[in-house]
Amino acid sequence: MASTSASTSEIVAKLNLNPHPEGGFFSETFRDTSVILSKSQLQPRYKVDRPVSTSIYFLLPSGSVSHLHRIPCAEPGIFIWENLLQYGQTMT
């Protein structure tokens, strides 16, 4: 049985992803209600308090580039590479 890769637009729609300013697409799936750093303790570029942790979906389409960066909280992510997903696979 031949398999067909899901397109970027299908994955973006299925997971309700938004463009990420540094490339790719993302969606926050969890935000801890506990705060580790208040915005007064952070650099001015941070506009809100930082939670203890968040979790995201992140999609980097084939041929795209995203740069590594550090954030001031734990952020486990589910990273999705477009060419690895196939129709029939569960995306939860």
Short mmCIF file of N, CA and C in Angstrom, two decimals:
data_model
loop_
_atom_site.label_atom_id
_atom_site.label_comp_id
_atom_site.label_asym_id
_atom_site.label_seq_id
_atom_site.Cartn_x
_atom_site.Cartn_y
_atom_site.Cartn_z
N MET A 1 0.84 -1.19 0.00
CA MET A 1 0.00 0.00 0.00
C MET A 1 0.88 1.24 0.00
N ALA A 2 0.71 2.08 -0.96
CA ALA A 2 1.49 3.31 -1.04
C ALA A 2 0.98 4.32 -0.01
N SER A 3 1.91 5.08 0.56
CA SER A 3 1.50 6.10 1.53
C SER A 3 1.79 7.47 0.95
N THR A 4 1.00 8.43 1.37
CA THR A 4 1.14 9.80 0.89
C THR A 4 1.41 10.70 2.07
N SER A 5 2.41 11.55 1.98
CA SER A 5 2.73 12.48 3.06
C SER A 5 1.66 13.55 3.17
N ALA A 6 1.35 13.92 4.41
CA ALA A 6 0.42 15.03 4.63
C ALA A 6 1.13 16.32 4.24
N SER A 7 0.39 17.25 3.65
CA SER A 7 0.99 18.52 3.25
C SER A 7 1.10 19.44 4.46
N THR A 8 1.95 20.44 4.33
CA THR A 8 2.12 21.42 5.40
C THR A 8 0.78 22.04 5.77
N SER A 9 0.00 22.44 4.79
CA SER A 9 -1.27 23.10 5.09
C SER A 9 -2.23 22.17 5.82
N GLU A 10 -2.20 20.88 5.51
CA GLU A 10 -3.06 19.92 6.21
C GLU A 10 -2.64 19.77 7.67
N ILE A 11 -1.34 19.70 7.91
CA ILE A 11 -0.83 19.56 9.28
C ILE A 11 -1.12 20.83 10.08
N VAL A 12 -0.88 21.99 9.47
CA VAL A 12 -1.15 23.27 10.13
C VAL A 12 -2.62 23.36 10.52
N ALA A 13 -3.51 22.97 9.62
CA ALA A 13 -4.95 23.02 9.91
C ALA A 13 -5.34 22.01 10.99
N LYS A 14 -4.84 20.78 10.88
CA LYS A 14 -5.20 19.71 11.82
C LYS A 14 -4.79 20.06 13.25
N LEU A 15 -3.60 20.65 13.41
CA LEU A 15 -3.08 20.95 14.75
C LEU A 15 -3.28 22.40 15.15
N ASN A 16 -3.96 23.19 14.32
CA ASN A 16 -4.23 24.60 14.61
C ASN A 16 -2.93 25.36 14.90
N LEU A 17 -1.96 25.22 14.00
CA LEU A 17 -0.65 25.85 14.17
C LEU A 17 -0.66 27.27 13.63
N ASN A 18 0.20 28.10 14.20
CA ASN A 18 0.37 29.50 13.77
C ASN A 18 1.81 29.70 13.32
N PRO A 19 2.06 30.67 12.43
CA PRO A 19 3.44 30.95 12.02
C PRO A 19 4.29 31.35 13.23
N HIS A 20 5.50 30.82 13.29
CA HIS A 20 6.45 31.19 14.34
C HIS A 20 7.34 32.30 13.80
N PRO A 21 7.63 33.34 14.60
CA PRO A 21 8.42 34.46 14.09
C PRO A 21 9.82 34.07 13.61
N GLU A 22 10.35 32.94 14.08
CA GLU A 22 11.70 32.52 13.68
C GLU A 22 11.67 31.42 12.63
N GLY A 23 10.50 31.13 12.07
CA GLY A 23 10.37 30.10 11.06
C GLY A 23 9.54 28.92 11.54
N GLY A 24 8.87 28.27 10.63
CA GLY A 24 8.03 27.13 10.97
C GLY A 24 6.68 27.56 11.52
N PHE A 25 6.01 26.60 12.16
CA PHE A 25 4.68 26.82 12.73
C PHE A 25 4.64 26.20 14.12
N PHE A 26 3.81 26.77 15.01
CA PHE A 26 3.72 26.23 16.36
C PHE A 26 2.34 26.44 16.95
N SER A 27 2.09 25.72 18.03
CA SER A 27 0.88 25.90 18.82
C SER A 27 1.20 25.50 20.25
N GLU A 28 0.88 26.36 21.19
CA GLU A 28 1.08 26.03 22.60
C GLU A 28 -0.02 25.06 23.01
N THR A 29 0.36 23.92 23.61
CA THR A 29 -0.61 22.91 24.01
C THR A 29 -0.81 22.86 25.52
N PHE A 30 0.09 23.48 26.29
CA PHE A 30 -0.01 23.49 27.75
C PHE A 30 0.75 24.69 28.29
N ARG A 31 0.19 25.33 29.31
CA ARG A 31 0.88 26.42 30.02
C ARG A 31 0.63 26.22 31.51
N ASP A 32 1.70 26.01 32.27
CA ASP A 32 1.60 25.84 33.72
C ASP A 32 1.07 27.12 34.34
N THR A 33 0.22 26.99 35.33
CA THR A 33 -0.33 28.18 36.00
C THR A 33 0.63 28.74 37.04
N SER A 34 1.66 27.97 37.41
CA SER A 34 2.67 28.47 38.35
C SER A 34 3.68 29.33 37.61
N VAL A 35 4.09 30.43 38.24
CA VAL A 35 5.03 31.37 37.63
C VAL A 35 6.42 31.17 38.22
N ILE A 36 7.43 31.07 37.35
CA ILE A 36 8.81 30.93 37.81
C ILE A 36 9.51 32.29 37.85
N LEU A 37 9.19 33.16 36.91
CA LEU A 37 9.78 34.50 36.85
C LEU A 37 8.69 35.50 36.48
N SER A 38 8.61 36.56 37.25
CA SER A 38 7.66 37.62 36.90
C SER A 38 8.30 38.50 35.83
N LYS A 39 7.47 39.20 35.06
CA LYS A 39 8.01 40.02 33.97
C LYS A 39 8.98 41.08 34.48
N SER A 40 8.86 41.50 35.73
CA SER A 40 9.78 42.50 36.29
C SER A 40 11.19 41.93 36.47
N GLN A 41 11.32 40.59 36.50
CA GLN A 41 12.62 39.94 36.65
C GLN A 41 13.27 39.59 35.31
N LEU A 42 12.55 39.83 34.24
CA LEU A 42 13.00 39.42 32.91
C LEU A 42 13.47 40.61 32.08
N GLN A 43 14.12 40.30 30.98
CA GLN A 43 14.51 41.34 30.04
C GLN A 43 13.27 42.03 29.48
N PRO A 44 13.38 43.29 29.07
CA PRO A 44 12.22 44.05 28.58
C PRO A 44 11.46 43.40 27.42
N ARG A 45 12.12 42.54 26.63
CA ARG A 45 11.43 41.91 25.49
C ARG A 45 10.33 40.95 25.93
N TYR A 46 10.38 40.50 27.19
CA TYR A 46 9.33 39.62 27.71
C TYR A 46 8.22 40.47 28.29
N LYS A 47 7.02 40.31 27.77
CA LYS A 47 5.89 41.17 28.15
C LYS A 47 5.00 40.56 29.22
N VAL A 48 5.19 39.27 29.52
CA VAL A 48 4.34 38.59 30.51
C VAL A 48 5.20 37.75 31.45
N ASP A 49 4.62 37.36 32.58
CA ASP A 49 5.30 36.45 33.50
C ASP A 49 5.62 35.14 32.78
N ARG A 50 6.69 34.46 33.21
CA ARG A 50 7.07 33.19 32.60
C ARG A 50 6.59 32.04 33.48
N PRO A 51 5.83 31.12 32.91
CA PRO A 51 5.35 29.97 33.68
C PRO A 51 6.49 28.99 33.95
N VAL A 52 6.26 28.08 34.89
CA VAL A 52 7.25 27.05 35.18
C VAL A 52 7.53 26.23 33.92
N SER A 53 6.49 25.92 33.16
CA SER A 53 6.69 25.17 31.92
C SER A 53 5.54 25.42 30.95
N THR A 54 5.84 25.18 29.69
CA THR A 54 4.83 25.15 28.64
C THR A 54 5.16 23.96 27.75
N SER A 55 4.26 23.61 26.87
CA SER A 55 4.50 22.54 25.90
C SER A 55 3.95 23.01 24.56
N ILE A 56 4.63 22.63 23.48
CA ILE A 56 4.23 23.09 22.15
C ILE A 56 4.26 21.97 21.12
N TYR A 57 3.51 22.17 20.04
CA TYR A 57 3.73 21.47 18.78
C TYR A 57 4.57 22.42 17.94
N PHE A 58 5.53 21.88 17.20
CA PHE A 58 6.34 22.70 16.31
C PHE A 58 6.55 21.97 15.00
N LEU A 59 6.22 22.62 13.90
CA LEU A 59 6.38 22.05 12.56
C LEU A 59 7.37 22.89 11.78
N LEU A 60 8.39 22.24 11.27
CA LEU A 60 9.35 22.90 10.40
C LEU A 60 9.23 22.25 9.02
N PRO A 61 8.55 22.93 8.08
CA PRO A 61 8.35 22.34 6.75
C PRO A 61 9.67 22.07 6.03
N SER A 62 9.65 21.12 5.13
CA SER A 62 10.83 20.79 4.33
C SER A 62 11.38 22.05 3.68
N GLY A 63 12.69 22.23 3.74
CA GLY A 63 13.34 23.38 3.13
C GLY A 63 13.35 24.63 3.97
N SER A 64 12.70 24.60 5.14
CA SER A 64 12.67 25.78 6.03
C SER A 64 13.81 25.71 7.03
N VAL A 65 14.14 26.87 7.60
CA VAL A 65 15.20 26.96 8.59
C VAL A 65 14.65 27.63 9.84
N SER A 66 15.01 27.12 10.99
CA SER A 66 14.66 27.76 12.26
C SER A 66 15.91 27.76 13.12
N HIS A 67 16.12 28.83 13.85
CA HIS A 67 17.34 28.97 14.65
C HIS A 67 17.08 28.53 16.09
N LEU A 68 18.07 27.86 16.68
CA LEU A 68 17.96 27.48 18.08
C LEU A 68 17.90 28.72 18.94
N HIS A 69 17.13 28.65 20.00
CA HIS A 69 17.04 29.77 20.92
C HIS A 69 16.74 29.23 22.31
N ARG A 70 16.96 30.04 23.31
CA ARG A 70 16.73 29.64 24.69
C ARG A 70 15.61 30.50 25.26
N ILE A 71 14.74 29.86 26.04
CA ILE A 71 13.68 30.59 26.72
C ILE A 71 13.81 30.35 28.22
N PRO A 72 13.31 31.28 29.04
CA PRO A 72 13.51 31.17 30.49
C PRO A 72 12.47 30.29 31.19
N CYS A 73 12.14 29.13 30.62
CA CYS A 73 11.29 28.15 31.29
C CYS A 73 11.44 26.82 30.57
N ALA A 74 10.99 25.75 31.20
CA ALA A 74 11.03 24.44 30.56
C ALA A 74 9.96 24.38 29.48
N GLU A 75 10.32 23.88 28.29
CA GLU A 75 9.34 23.79 27.20
C GLU A 75 9.56 22.52 26.39
N PRO A 76 9.04 21.39 26.91
CA PRO A 76 9.11 20.19 26.07
C PRO A 76 8.22 20.40 24.85
N GLY A 77 8.65 19.92 23.73
CA GLY A 77 7.88 20.12 22.50
C GLY A 77 7.71 18.82 21.74
N ILE A 78 6.68 18.77 20.95
CA ILE A 78 6.50 17.68 20.00
C ILE A 78 6.86 18.28 18.65
N PHE A 79 7.99 17.84 18.12
CA PHE A 79 8.50 18.40 16.87
C PHE A 79 8.05 17.52 15.72
N ILE A 80 7.49 18.14 14.70
CA ILE A 80 6.89 17.42 13.58
C ILE A 80 7.66 17.76 12.31
N TRP A 81 8.19 16.75 11.67
CA TRP A 81 8.85 16.96 10.39
C TRP A 81 7.89 16.51 9.31
N GLU A 82 7.53 17.43 8.46
CA GLU A 82 6.50 17.24 7.44
C GLU A 82 6.68 15.94 6.66
N ASN A 83 7.88 15.62 6.25
CA ASN A 83 8.08 14.46 5.40
C ASN A 83 8.00 13.13 6.16
N LEU A 84 7.86 13.16 7.49
CA LEU A 84 7.75 11.92 8.25
C LEU A 84 6.30 11.53 8.51
N LEU A 85 5.37 12.47 8.38
CA LEU A 85 3.96 12.17 8.63
C LEU A 85 3.32 11.58 7.38
N GLN A 86 2.48 10.60 7.60
CA GLN A 86 1.77 9.98 6.49
C GLN A 86 0.29 9.93 6.83
N TYR A 87 -0.53 9.90 5.81
CA TYR A 87 -1.97 9.74 6.04
C TYR A 87 -2.19 8.45 6.82
N GLY A 88 -3.18 8.51 7.70
CA GLY A 88 -3.51 7.33 8.49
C GLY A 88 -2.84 7.33 9.85
N GLN A 89 -1.81 8.15 10.04
CA GLN A 89 -1.18 8.24 11.34
C GLN A 89 -2.02 9.14 12.23
N THR A 90 -2.04 8.83 13.50
CA THR A 90 -2.81 9.62 14.45
C THR A 90 -2.01 10.84 14.88
N MET A 91 -2.61 12.01 14.79
CA MET A 91 -2.00 13.24 15.30
C MET A 91 -2.87 13.71 16.45
N THR A 92 -2.42 13.49 17.69
CA THR A 92 -3.21 13.90 18.85
C THR A 92 -2.53 14.99 19.61
#
